[in-house]
Short mmCIF file of C-alpha atoms in Angstrom, two decimals:
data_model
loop_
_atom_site.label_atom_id
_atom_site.label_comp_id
_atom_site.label_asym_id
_atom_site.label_seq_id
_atom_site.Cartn_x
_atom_site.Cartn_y
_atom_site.Cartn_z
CA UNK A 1 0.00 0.00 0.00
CA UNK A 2 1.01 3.81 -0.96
CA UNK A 3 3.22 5.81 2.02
CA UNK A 4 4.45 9.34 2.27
CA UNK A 5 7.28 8.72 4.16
CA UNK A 6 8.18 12.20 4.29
CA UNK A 7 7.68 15.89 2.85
CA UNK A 8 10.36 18.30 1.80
CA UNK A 9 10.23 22.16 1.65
CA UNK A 10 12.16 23.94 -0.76
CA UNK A 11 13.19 27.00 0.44
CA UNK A 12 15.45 29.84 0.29
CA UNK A 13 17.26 29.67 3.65
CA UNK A 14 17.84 26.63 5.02
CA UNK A 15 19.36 26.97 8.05
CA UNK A 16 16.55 29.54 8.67
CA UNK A 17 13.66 27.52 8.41
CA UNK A 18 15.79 24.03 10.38
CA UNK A 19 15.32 26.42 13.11
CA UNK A 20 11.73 28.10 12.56
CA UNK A 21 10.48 24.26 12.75
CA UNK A 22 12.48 23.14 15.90
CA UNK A 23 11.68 25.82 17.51
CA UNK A 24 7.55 25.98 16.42
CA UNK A 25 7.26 22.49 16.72
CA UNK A 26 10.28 20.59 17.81
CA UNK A 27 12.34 17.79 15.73
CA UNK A 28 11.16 15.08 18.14
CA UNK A 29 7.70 15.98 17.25
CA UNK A 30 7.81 15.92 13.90
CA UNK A 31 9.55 12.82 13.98
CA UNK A 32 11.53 13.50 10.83
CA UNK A 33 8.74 13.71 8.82
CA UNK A 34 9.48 17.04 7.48
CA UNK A 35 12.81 18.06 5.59
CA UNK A 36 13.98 21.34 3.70
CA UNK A 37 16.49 21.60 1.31
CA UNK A 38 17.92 24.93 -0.33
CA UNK A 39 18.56 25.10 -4.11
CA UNK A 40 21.88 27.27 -5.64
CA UNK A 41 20.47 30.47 -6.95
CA UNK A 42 18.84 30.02 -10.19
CA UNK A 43 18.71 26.00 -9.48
CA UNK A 44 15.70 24.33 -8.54
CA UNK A 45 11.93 24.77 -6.80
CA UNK A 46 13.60 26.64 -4.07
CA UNK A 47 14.64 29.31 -6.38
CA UNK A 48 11.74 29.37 -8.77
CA UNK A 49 9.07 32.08 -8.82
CA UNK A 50 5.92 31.22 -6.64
CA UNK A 51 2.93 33.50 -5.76
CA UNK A 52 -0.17 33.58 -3.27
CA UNK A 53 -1.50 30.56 -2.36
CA UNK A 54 0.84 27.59 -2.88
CA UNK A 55 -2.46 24.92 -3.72
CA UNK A 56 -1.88 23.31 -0.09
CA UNK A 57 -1.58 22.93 3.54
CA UNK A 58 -0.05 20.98 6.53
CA UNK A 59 -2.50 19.80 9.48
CA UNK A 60 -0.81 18.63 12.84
CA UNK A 61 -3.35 16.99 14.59
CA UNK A 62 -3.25 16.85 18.74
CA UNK A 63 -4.36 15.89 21.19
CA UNK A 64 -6.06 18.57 23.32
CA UNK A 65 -6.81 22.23 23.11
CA UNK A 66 -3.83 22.88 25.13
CA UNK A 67 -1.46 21.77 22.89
CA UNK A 68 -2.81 23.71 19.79
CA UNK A 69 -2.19 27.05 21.99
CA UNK A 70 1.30 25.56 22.45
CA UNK A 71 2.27 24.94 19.02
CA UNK A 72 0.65 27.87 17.48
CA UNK A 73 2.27 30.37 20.09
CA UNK A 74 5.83 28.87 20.09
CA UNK A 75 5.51 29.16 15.94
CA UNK A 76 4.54 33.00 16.11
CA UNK A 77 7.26 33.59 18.75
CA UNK A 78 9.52 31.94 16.03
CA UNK A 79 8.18 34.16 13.24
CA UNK A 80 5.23 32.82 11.70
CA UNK A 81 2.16 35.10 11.20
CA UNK A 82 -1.29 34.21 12.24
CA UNK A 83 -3.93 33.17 9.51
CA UNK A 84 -6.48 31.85 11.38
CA UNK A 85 -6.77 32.70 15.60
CA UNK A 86 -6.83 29.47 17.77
CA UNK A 87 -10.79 29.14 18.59
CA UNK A 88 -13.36 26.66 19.39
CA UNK A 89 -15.79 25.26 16.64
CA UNK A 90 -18.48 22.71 16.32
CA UNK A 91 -15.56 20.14 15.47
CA UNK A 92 -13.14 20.84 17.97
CA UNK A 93 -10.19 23.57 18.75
CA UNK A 94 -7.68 24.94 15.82
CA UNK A 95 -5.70 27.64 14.55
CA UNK A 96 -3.55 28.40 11.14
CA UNK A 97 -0.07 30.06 10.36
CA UNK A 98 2.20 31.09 7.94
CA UNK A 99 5.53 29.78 8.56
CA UNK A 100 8.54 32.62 6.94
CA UNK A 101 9.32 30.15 4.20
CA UNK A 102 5.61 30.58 2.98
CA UNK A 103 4.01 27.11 4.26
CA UNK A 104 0.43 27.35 5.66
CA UNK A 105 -0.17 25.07 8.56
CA UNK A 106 -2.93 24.42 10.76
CA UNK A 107 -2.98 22.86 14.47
CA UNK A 108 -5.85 21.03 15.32
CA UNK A 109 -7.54 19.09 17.95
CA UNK A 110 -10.90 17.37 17.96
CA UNK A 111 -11.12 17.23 21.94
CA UNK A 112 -12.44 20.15 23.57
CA UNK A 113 -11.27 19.69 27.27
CA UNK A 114 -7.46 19.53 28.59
CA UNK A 115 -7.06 16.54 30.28
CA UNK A 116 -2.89 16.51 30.40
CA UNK A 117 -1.42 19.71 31.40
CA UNK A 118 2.25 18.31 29.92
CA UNK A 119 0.69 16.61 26.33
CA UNK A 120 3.03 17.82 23.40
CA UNK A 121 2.82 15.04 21.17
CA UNK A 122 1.85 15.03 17.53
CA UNK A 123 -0.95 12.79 16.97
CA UNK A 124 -0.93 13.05 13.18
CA UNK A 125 0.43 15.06 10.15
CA UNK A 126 -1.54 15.76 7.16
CA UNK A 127 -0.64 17.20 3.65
CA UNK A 128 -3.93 18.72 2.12
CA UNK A 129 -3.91 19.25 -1.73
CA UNK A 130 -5.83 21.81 -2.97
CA UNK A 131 -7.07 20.37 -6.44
CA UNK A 132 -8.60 22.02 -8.88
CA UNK A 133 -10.68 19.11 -10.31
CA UNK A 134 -11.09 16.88 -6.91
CA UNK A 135 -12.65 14.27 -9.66
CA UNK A 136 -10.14 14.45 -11.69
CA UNK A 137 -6.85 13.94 -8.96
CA UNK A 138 -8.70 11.81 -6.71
CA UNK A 139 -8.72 9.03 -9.76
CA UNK A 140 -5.48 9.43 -10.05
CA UNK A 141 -4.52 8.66 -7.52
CA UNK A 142 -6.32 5.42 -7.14
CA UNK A 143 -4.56 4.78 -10.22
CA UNK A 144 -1.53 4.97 -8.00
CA UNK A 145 -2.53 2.59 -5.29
CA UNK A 146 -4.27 5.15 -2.67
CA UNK A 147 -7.70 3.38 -1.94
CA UNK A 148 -9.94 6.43 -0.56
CA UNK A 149 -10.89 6.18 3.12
CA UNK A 150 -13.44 9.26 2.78
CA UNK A 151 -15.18 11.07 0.47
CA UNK A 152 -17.89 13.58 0.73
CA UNK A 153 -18.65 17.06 -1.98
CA UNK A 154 -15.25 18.10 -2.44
CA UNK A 155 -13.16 16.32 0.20
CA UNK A 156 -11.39 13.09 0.28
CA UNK A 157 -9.48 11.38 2.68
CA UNK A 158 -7.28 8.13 1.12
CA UNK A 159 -6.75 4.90 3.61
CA UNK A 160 -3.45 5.31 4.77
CA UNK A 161 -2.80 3.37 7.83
CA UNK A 162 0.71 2.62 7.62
CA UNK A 163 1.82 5.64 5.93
CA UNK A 164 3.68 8.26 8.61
CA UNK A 165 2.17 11.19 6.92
CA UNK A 166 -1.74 10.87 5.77
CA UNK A 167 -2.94 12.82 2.43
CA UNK A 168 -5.86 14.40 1.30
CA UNK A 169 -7.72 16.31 -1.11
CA UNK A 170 -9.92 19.59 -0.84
CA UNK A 171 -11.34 21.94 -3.38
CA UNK A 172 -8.54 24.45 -3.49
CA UNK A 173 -11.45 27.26 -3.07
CA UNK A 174 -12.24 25.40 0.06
CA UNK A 175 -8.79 24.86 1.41
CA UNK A 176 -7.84 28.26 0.89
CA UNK A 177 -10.73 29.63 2.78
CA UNK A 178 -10.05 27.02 5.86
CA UNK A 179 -6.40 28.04 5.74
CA UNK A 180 -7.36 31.90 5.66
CA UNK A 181 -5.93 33.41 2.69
CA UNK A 182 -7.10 34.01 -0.65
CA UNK A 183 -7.63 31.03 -3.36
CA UNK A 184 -5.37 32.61 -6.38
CA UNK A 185 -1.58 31.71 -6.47
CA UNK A 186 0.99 30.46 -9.23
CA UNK A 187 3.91 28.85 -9.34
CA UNK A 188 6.19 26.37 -8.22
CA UNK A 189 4.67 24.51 -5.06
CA UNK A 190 8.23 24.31 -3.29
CA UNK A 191 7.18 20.88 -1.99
CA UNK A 192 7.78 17.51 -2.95
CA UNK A 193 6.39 14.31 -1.58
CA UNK A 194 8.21 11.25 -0.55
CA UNK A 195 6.80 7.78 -0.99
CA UNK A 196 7.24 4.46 -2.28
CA UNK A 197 5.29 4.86 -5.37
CA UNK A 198 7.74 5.60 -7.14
CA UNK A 199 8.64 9.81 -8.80
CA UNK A 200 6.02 11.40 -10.56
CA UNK A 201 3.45 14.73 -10.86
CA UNK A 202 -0.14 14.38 -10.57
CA UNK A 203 -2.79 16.36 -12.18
CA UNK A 204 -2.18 19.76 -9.62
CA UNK A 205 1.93 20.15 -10.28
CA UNK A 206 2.28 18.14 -6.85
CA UNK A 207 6.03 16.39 -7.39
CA UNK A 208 6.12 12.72 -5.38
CA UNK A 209 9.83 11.48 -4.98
CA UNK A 210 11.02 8.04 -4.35
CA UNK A 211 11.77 7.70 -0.69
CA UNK A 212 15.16 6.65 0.38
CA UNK A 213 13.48 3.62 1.55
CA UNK A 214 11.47 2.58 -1.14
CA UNK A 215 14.59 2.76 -3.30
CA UNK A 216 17.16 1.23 -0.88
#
């Protein structure tokens, strides 16, 4: 079965955004799920032009309303910018940023009560594509071994239970407005996926990568 084994951001400083994402949400937490790599000038997605809304976002999910407030705050005292306050909804507890390389994501918790005052653990890490025909990528990626888990209007959810990082799809419309910025962007996405099915693009200009694992 299809696995992300990890995501990578291209971006322009490096060193700058290692310690943006220790310090918003620690290594340990991530669990290595999240790399960035810097291009040369001139030499790669890190370098090439990109606008607006990059077509996705990153969900942490946690485990109580607590925890959102921590992640969210220790990421703005890093240098991200608020999209989206932390507040309570019919669903649960959440908040969105903007980290300074450009990435939108979004902390989230469906529990409503704290219940451990020292909880800091990442339950799970989601990478939302914004698609423009929902249709149109979600069969595509069946054709690439991701059996759907949910689907409902323009949302789906693929059955990943082995995978470390889960994926999605959502309008891009939609996923814009959840995120908290406008819906228009161009460009290069400055991410690429990392999986075992093997390298290619799929219908939105998302780039997959062959894992170090899956080609070990």
């Amino acid at each position: 079965m299809t696995t992300i084994d990890s995501l990578i951001l291209d971006v322009p400083d490096a060193a700058a955004a290692e310690a943006f994402y220790t310090a918003a949400f620690t290594q340990s937490g991530l669990n290595g799920r999240l790399r960035v790599r810097q291009a040369a000038p001139g030499d790669g997605a890190a370098s090439t032009a990109t606008s607006g809304f990059r077509g996705y976002t990153l969900s942490i999910t946690v485990f109580q309303p607590a925890t959102v407030h921590a992640f969210i705050d220790a990421a703005v005292a890093a240098g991200a910018t608020v999209l989206k306050p932390v507040s309570k909804s019919l669903w649960g507890v959440g908040g969105s940023i903007q980290a300074p390389d450009g990435a939108i994501w979004k902390v989230a918790t469906t529990a409503k009560k704290n219940t451990d005052p020292g909880d800091r653990r990442i339950d799970k890490i989601v990478l939302l594509i914004g698609a423009d025909d929902v249709a149109a990528s979600k069969a595509f990626y069946g054709q690439q071994g991701l059996p759907v888990g949910k689907s409902f209007g323009k949302y789906v959810e693929f059955a990943m239970p082995e995978s470390p990082v889960k994926l999605g799809l959502y309008s891009r419309k939609a996923l814009a407005k959840d995120a908290g910025v406008a819906p228009e962007g161009s460009g290069s996405h400055r991410l690429a996926i990392m999986g075992d099915a093997g390298a290619f693009t799929d219908p939105d200009g998302f780039a997959w990568e062959a894992s170090v694992t899956a080609s070990a």
